[in-house]
Structure formats: structure tokens, C-alpha cells
Amino acid sequence: MSDATQPIVAAQSATQPTVARRGRGARVRRAFRTYPVVSLTLLLIIVFGAIAAPWLAPYPATHGDLRARHAAPAIVGADSAHLLGADSVGRDVFSRLLYGAQVSLLVAAGTILIAGSLGTLLGLVSGWYGGWIDEAIMRLVDAMNAIPVVLLALVLAVALGPSFALLLGVLALGQWPAFARQVRAETLSLRRRDYVQLARVAGASTGRILGRHILPGVFSTVMVVATNQVGTVILAEAGLSFLGVGVPPPTPSLGGMIADGRLYITDAWWISAFPGIAIALIVLSLVFIGDWLRDRLDPTLRQLE
Amino acid sequence: MAELGTTDDVALRVAGSAADLDPIIQVRHLRKWYPVQQGFGFAPPSHLKAVDDVSFDVAPGRTFGIVGESGCGKTTILKLFLQLEAPTAGQIIFEGEDIARMTAAGRRRFRRSVQAVFQDPWASLNPRMRVADIVGEPLEIAGTMSRRQVRARVAEVLTEVGLNAYQANLYPHEFSGGQRQRIGIARALVLGPKVIALDEPVSALDVSIRAQILNLLVDLQKQRDLAYLMVSHDLATVRYMCHDMAVMYLGVVQEAGRVRAIFDKPMHLYTEALMSAALPAHPGLVRDEILLPGEVVSPIDPPAGDVFMTRTPLPVDPNNRWAKERPPLVEKEPDHWVVETPWSLTSSRSGSLSG
């Protein structure tokens, strides 16, 4: 083979990979381009850890061993029996992290599910029917923005006593307006589309139009809002737990753990740092997955991968 | 020819006037006024008169064209006919039945007999649905066919509009504009309708494929005896497609009748100006461009008299009856109707105008 032909061969193999080149490496690279592999893997690991907490956790989450108080994490080379260290009452941070992720993810998922369904429904109704219905729902959204959710949670917790259901309810109350607003805006633009008018011409009922044309159209927006709001929910839950109206104290939650560790941040950084890292990874993964989902759900973008 | 109303209450019988054809659509005194709030709400509410007392007939198997510049109310008429909006006053009668007072069964029959193709082939197909679902949707709604029958019918109708049956599995963005418009036509045809409302069906398309789509529409009309109610601002399209037409200005029909008669001898100055504004079929053709003075008047609270009064190049006598009240359409020649005022007719213009 002469030198002159070599670059051409190289260029060809770069644009159309030959059989020899299309090995496992190419498949893996393609997968990385197509799917958010890192985010999905991370989230799966965290979710798996949360679900399998009772089996994976080396120590109980709610009972401490005072002799292990502020034990340094073994992961940074300390001579310790605690992988991620222990907190101020000697509870294993790793075990609490697993249980905490369970609680936090449950709260986040529950909140997003409730707020997402309620917000989507109200946004859909608001955008589709318009008029006084729209006016009423949107004023409700405005009113929600004027209510400090934390204060409301405090008042309700004092009146009713803190509970899991109350936490979900209050968080959902704070989250649904974001969904309602976005879905309403999307519905307003979709209902004017020619294909919606043509569905009407074909005799489609309002239910059918909403279900077949509007809802699939707003679905990607809902998914993106949902993944972005998860972070807010986890943080809000942390704030409420810190104030004592979130997850009741002995039960670990990621936010509660950060709050617990804040007093000892200079002596025992690991108490707050690891749940903080966990929150950051969960939120970041969800944002990437949300972006990917939005592109996937749009058939016009599906082929541009 | 039968007069449908008193002179004050003029209705127009154009397309259905051929003795053996009962009109499939009769539009009578149709009005659509949109309330407009101006200022801070202290002023009495104004009205945007998009359609103001329009009447016409559409015969089965023929094409009725509505032309006029943008904002003259032609698309509003289609929307009213398709029941996408409710008229302020007047009736639309389909096969002898007032569509506003139809029973549930009548409404279903109407939805099955009337379909539409819109202007923008990019906006009129749901991007998230496959062609099979888009074209099959009217069948699915009608609910008379099994899933398999729907698939077969979709394949059949796709072939009829010049597409391939296998393309049913593709998404709209995988097609060109002309192909998308064919999909829209397939969807309109799938239930075997009697009327298709066409809202500028080719104006969004590349000039090179307009003729294909127009020919397809003409062929389908011949095969299936379809009636078209077409809206367009393109006179060449109207001339090619339509049998009868109405020229609208500011929500009011100015001239109506057989397409050939109107193109051969436009009676209204507005029609004449519209035709002169269209590009000639050959660049070498010499023609006089007729420009009307003034701007298009806002359709919000138009004059009580003739709407054309403010645009005519001829002098207007403010004491004339038609400067104060709306002039009727008059049948000047058989099947050729025009708004007759001292300032609206081409025949009342002296030859010196062009100077």
C-alpha cells in the first residue's frame, strides 16, 4: 500500500466503520451517545441501594454506638469500621444514607406524582376551557405563590402533628403550580394547532382530543418539569425535616442528615458531605435523564442521534 | 330564477342555480362579529365584523371559491361552516338541515360528510402520530370499522392520493410539504365525505408541486362527486379549480357568480383591481395595474353603508342611499351578482380614469 492511499483509507474507515472496527468499543460509544449511561447507572445504583437498604446496611439506621461517635470514614483511609464514618451519636453514615435515600426518594416520587397529576390536570383544564375556569385556576396558582409553604407546613404540623402524609401533602401543594402553569401554556399553544382543529372537524370529542392530541403533546414538558422539580422537592423536604416538620427525627432522610451534621461540619464533615453528594448526584442524574427523555419523546428529534 | 328574499333581505343563489342540482350547502345571512374592547371599557363595545351578512349556495360535485385579500373574512366562513366557531347570526344549511339545530345523529352525519384540508401541511398533522393513525383517526372516531379494516382502508386511501401503503408507518416529519398535503387529503377522504373545505390548500406549497395537488383534487372531485368549499387569495388557483366564486371585501360579498363570467367580465371595481394585482400568466403580457386609493379599512365598526365606499376611485355622493345603508347584491346578468352602487361598478367608470 502506498503512502498516498493511506489517508483515504483512514478517512473511509472513519466515516463508515468496517466490520473489523465495529467491535464492542463502537457499540459502547454509540450507547453513550444515545443514552445517558452515567446518569442512568448512577440513579439505578442509588434506587437499588435505597430499596435493598435492609439487606445492604451494615448497621441499624436509628441506633448509634456512642463509642463510634464521629468515627472517620474508612473510605478516606481512616482506620474505622464505618465505610462513610459515623455521626454525632455514633450511627453509621452509610447505613443511614441507604435508608435516607429510601425515604427521600419516596417523598420526592410521591410528591411529584401527586403534584404532577394535579398540576397537569388543572393546567389542561385551564388551558383548554379558558374563560372563567382558566381565570379561577390561574388565580389559585398566584395565591399559591403567595403562601409560604414552610410556614404552612409549620402551622399544620403544630395543629395536626408531623406525619408522612402531611409532608407529602404540603410539598405537593407547593409543587403543583409549576406543573399547572407549564401545562396550561403548552395547552394554549396546542389547542390552536391545525391538527387539533381537524380532529374536531373529524368529530373527535373533547376527551379524545385532550387524551390523544393535547396530553401526549404536554407529556414531554411534564417529564422535564418533574425531573427538574425532584431536586427542589428533596431540598424542601430537607428544609422541613430540619425544622422538625418533615420526616420525624429518628428516621433518616438525606436532608435531615445534612441538617444533623451542620454543627460538626469542621470536625466531622462526612456527616453532611455524603448525603449532600447523594442529593447532588440524584438531582443531576434526573436532570440529564429528563433532557434525554424530552428528546426521545419528540419523534422529530428521535432520529438525530 | 327564484328570489330568496325581499330586496332588503337579499339572498344569493349562485352555485345551485343549475335547475337539477339541489345545493348541498346553503349559507344564509351569515354574520360573525367579534366583540372588541377598546380603551378602558368606558366606550361602548365595538365589533370586528369578520363576516357580515354573507349568503351563497354550494352545489354537490362543484367547487365554490371565496376570494379576497387577507382579513376579509374568508377563512372565518370556513371555520363557521366547520363548526369550529359559532356564528353571531345567520344559518348554514347542510343537506336541508340547519347545522346549528342538528340532532346528535345529524351532527354525526355532518362530521362524516364534511372534512377539511388546511393551508399549512406542517401544522395540520400531529407530529407525534404515525401516518396510519392520522389518516385513520376519522374512521376510529366514527367507530364503524375494526382495527384491521381501518388499516386496509388507510392503505387504500394512501394509494389513491399517490402515496405508498408502507408509508403509513412513518411520521409526518419524514415527508415533504407536497406529500404531507397528500396525507391531509387522504385523511379528509377516508370517510368518503360529500364536502371538503379547502383553506388555501396549495398556498404553502412550492410552486412546482402546486399543480400536482390541484390536479389530484380535481381528479378526486370527478371520481367521487365531491363538493369543495375553497378559500384562496390566489386567483389563478380559483380560476383553475372553481366553478362558482364569491369575491369578498371587509366581510361582505361584493361580486359572485360563475367563475368564467367573473373572470371574463368583472363587474365590480374591487374584483377588477384584485385581478389586475395578480401576476399575469406570461411576463410579456401587457396589462394595466389598477390601484385602489386608500388602505384596507379596519373591519372594526366598518361604515354602515357600502364598505367599498372608502376605496373606490370614483366620487361618492354622501347623500346617496348606499352611503348610509348596506347595498344588496343584484343579479345584473343571469348568475352574475354584484353590489351595485353609483361608485362600485366597472361600467360606471368613464374611460378617463386610467389617465
Short mmCIF file of C-alpha atoms in Angstrom, two decimals, chain B residues 269 306 312 314-317 320-322 340-345 348-349:
data_model
loop_
_atom_site.label_atom_id
_atom_site.label_comp_id
_atom_site.label_asym_id
_atom_site.label_seq_id
_atom_site.Cartn_x
_atom_site.Cartn_y
_atom_site.Cartn_z
CA LEU B 269 -64.19 47.65 -9.36
CA ASP B 306 -71.26 50.29 1.33
CA THR B 312 -63.48 53.45 -4.73
CA LEU B 314 -64.99 57.18 -8.23
CA PRO B 315 -66.63 60.09 -6.43
CA VAL B 316 -69.01 59.13 -3.62
CA ASP B 317 -72.16 61.12 -3.03
CA ASN B 320 -76.76 58.59 -1.73
CA ARG B 321 -78.85 55.87 -0.14
CA TRP B 322 -75.97 53.31 -0.27
CA GLU B 340 -74.49 47.92 -7.34
CA THR B 341 -73.85 51.47 -6.24
CA PRO B 342 -73.02 54.54 -8.34
CA TRP B 343 -69.34 54.12 -7.40
CA SER B 344 -68.77 50.39 -7.41
CA LEU B 345 -69.24 49.19 -10.98
CA SER B 348 -69.87 53.38 -14.27
CA ARG B 349 -66.26 54.39 -14.61
#
